[in-house]
Tab-separated table of C-alpha atoms in Angstrom:
chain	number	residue	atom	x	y	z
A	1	UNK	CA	-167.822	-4.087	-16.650
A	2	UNK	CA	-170.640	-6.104	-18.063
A	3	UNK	CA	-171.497	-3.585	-20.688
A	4	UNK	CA	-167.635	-2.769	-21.507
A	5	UNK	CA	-167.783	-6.523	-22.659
A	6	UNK	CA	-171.250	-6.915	-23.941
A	7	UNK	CA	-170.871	-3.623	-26.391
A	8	UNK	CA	-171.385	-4.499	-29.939
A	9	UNK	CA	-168.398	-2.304	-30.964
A	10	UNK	CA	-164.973	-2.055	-29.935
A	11	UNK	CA	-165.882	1.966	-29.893
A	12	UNK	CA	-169.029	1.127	-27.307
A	13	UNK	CA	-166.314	-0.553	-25.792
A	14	UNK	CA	-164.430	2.155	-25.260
A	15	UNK	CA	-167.313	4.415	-24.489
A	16	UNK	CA	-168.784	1.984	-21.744
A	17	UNK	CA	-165.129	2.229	-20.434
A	18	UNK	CA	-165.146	6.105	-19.931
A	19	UNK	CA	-168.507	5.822	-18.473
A	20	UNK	CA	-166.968	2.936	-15.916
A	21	UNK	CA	-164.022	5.245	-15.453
A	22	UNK	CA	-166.424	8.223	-14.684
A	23	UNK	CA	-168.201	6.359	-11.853
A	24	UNK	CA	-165.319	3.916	-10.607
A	25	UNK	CA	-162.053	5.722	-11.822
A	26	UNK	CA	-161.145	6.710	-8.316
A	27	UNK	CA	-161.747	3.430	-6.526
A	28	UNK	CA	-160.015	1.181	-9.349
A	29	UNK	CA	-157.863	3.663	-11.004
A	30	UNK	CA	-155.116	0.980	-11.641
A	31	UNK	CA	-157.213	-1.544	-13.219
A	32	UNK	CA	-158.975	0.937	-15.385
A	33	UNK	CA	-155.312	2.403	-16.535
A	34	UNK	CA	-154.485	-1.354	-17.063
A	35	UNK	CA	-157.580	-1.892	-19.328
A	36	UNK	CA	-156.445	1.436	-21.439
A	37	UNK	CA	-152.648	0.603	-21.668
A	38	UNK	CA	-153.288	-3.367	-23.074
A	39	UNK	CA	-156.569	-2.012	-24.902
A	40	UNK	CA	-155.454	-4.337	-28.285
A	41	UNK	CA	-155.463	-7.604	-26.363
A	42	UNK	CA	-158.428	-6.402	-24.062
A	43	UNK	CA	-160.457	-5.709	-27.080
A	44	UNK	CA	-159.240	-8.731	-29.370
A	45	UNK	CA	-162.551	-10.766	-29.013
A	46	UNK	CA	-164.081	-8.108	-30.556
A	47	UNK	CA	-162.754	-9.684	-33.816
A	48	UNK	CA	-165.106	-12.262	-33.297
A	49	UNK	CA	-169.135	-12.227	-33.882
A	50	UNK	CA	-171.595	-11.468	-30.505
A	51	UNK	CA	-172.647	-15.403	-30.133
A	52	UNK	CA	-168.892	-16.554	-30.396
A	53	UNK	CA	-167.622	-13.247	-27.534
A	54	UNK	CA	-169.982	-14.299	-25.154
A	55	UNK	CA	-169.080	-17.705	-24.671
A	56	UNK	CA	-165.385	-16.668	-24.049
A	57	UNK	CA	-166.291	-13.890	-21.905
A	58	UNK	CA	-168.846	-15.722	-19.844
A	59	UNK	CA	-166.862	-19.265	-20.222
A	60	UNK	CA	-163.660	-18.836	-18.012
A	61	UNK	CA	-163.248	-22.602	-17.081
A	62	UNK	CA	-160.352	-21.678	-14.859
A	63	UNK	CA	-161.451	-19.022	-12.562
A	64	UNK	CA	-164.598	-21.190	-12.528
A	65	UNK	CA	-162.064	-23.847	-11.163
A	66	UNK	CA	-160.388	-21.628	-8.887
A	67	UNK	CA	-163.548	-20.786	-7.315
A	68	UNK	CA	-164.486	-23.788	-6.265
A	69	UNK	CA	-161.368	-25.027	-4.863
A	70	UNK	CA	-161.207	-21.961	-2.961
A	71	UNK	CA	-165.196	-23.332	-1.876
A	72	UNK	CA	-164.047	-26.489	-0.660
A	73	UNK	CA	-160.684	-25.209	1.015
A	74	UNK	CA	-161.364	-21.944	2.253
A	75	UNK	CA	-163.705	-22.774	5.506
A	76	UNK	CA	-160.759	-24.945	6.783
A	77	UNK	CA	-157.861	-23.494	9.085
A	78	UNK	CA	-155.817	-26.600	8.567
A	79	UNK	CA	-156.381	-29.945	7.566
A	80	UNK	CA	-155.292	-32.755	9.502
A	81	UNK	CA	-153.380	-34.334	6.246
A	82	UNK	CA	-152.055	-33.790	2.868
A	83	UNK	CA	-154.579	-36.607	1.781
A	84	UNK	CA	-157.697	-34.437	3.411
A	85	UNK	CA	-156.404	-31.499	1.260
A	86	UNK	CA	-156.585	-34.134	-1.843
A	87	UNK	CA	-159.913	-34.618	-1.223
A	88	UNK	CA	-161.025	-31.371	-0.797
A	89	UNK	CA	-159.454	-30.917	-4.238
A	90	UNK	CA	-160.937	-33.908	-5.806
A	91	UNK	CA	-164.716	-32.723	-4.659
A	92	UNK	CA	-163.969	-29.245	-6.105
A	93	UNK	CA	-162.563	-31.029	-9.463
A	94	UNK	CA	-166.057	-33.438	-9.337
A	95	UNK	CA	-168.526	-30.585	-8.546
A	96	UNK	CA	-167.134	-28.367	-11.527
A	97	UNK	CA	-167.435	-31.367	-14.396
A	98	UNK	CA	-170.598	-31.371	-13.904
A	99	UNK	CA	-171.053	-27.988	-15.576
A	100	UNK	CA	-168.765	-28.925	-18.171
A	101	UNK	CA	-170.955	-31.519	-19.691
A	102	UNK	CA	-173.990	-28.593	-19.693
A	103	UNK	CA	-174.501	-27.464	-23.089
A	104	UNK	CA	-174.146	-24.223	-24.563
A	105	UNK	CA	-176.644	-21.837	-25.443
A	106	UNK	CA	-177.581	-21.748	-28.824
A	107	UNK	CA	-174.779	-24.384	-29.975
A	108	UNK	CA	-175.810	-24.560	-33.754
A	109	UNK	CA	-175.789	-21.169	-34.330
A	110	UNK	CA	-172.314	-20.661	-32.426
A	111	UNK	CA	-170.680	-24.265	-34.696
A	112	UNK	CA	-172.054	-22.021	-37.664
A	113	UNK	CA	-169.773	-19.288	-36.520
A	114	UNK	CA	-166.815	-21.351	-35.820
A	115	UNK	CA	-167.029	-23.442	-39.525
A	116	UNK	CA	-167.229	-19.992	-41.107
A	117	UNK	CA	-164.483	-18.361	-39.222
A	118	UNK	CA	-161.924	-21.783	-38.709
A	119	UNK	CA	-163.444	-23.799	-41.831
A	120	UNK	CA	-160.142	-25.869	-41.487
A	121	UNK	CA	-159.583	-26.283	-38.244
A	122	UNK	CA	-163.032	-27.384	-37.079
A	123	UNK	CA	-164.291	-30.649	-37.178
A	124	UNK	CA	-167.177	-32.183	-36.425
């Protein structure tokens, strides 16, 4: 999947996805048909230039989320109370801001990108 999303093209896109079909098409025949029958929103971010794509694609603040919830929660059968379940939440919440305040790779070129594309709606 990596190189469906890292292609420089929507048509590498596309390519990369035949060749992921080729290998995979049996095992994950649904999601592959799913990736072909939405391919206009699947390849929308391919509107936008290679430093600007790989900060959506590699920034998904909610699965990120998700994952660590599911960290903290999943090693438990049962929790003794709904406040125990709160705090399990609250350490996945704390351990995942701390990654939000990391800064992203190669910022100034990325704000250039941004002021170019939303002159209007960017401000600094």
């Amino acid at each position: 999947m990596k190189d469906v999303y890292a292609a420089p093209t929507r048509q590498a896109a596309m390519e990369a996805l035949d060749a992921l079909d080729a290998k995979w098409g049996a095992k994950y025949a649904y999601d592959i048909k799913s990736w072909r029958e939405n391919r206009e929103d699947f390849t929308a971010f391919f509107d936008f230039p290679m430093e600007i794509r790989q900060i959506i694609y590699t920034t998904n603040l909610i699965e990120n989320l998700n994952g660590k919830i599911r960290k903290y929660t999943k090693n438990k059968l049962s929790f003794p109370t709904d406040e125990a379940v709160l705090k399990s939440v609250y350490l996945a919440f704390w351990e995942v801001s701390k990654k939000w305040t990391m800064p992203i790779r190669n910022w100034g070129m990325v704000l250039n990108q941004f002021l170019t594309i939303f002159d209007k709606r960017v401000r600094i």
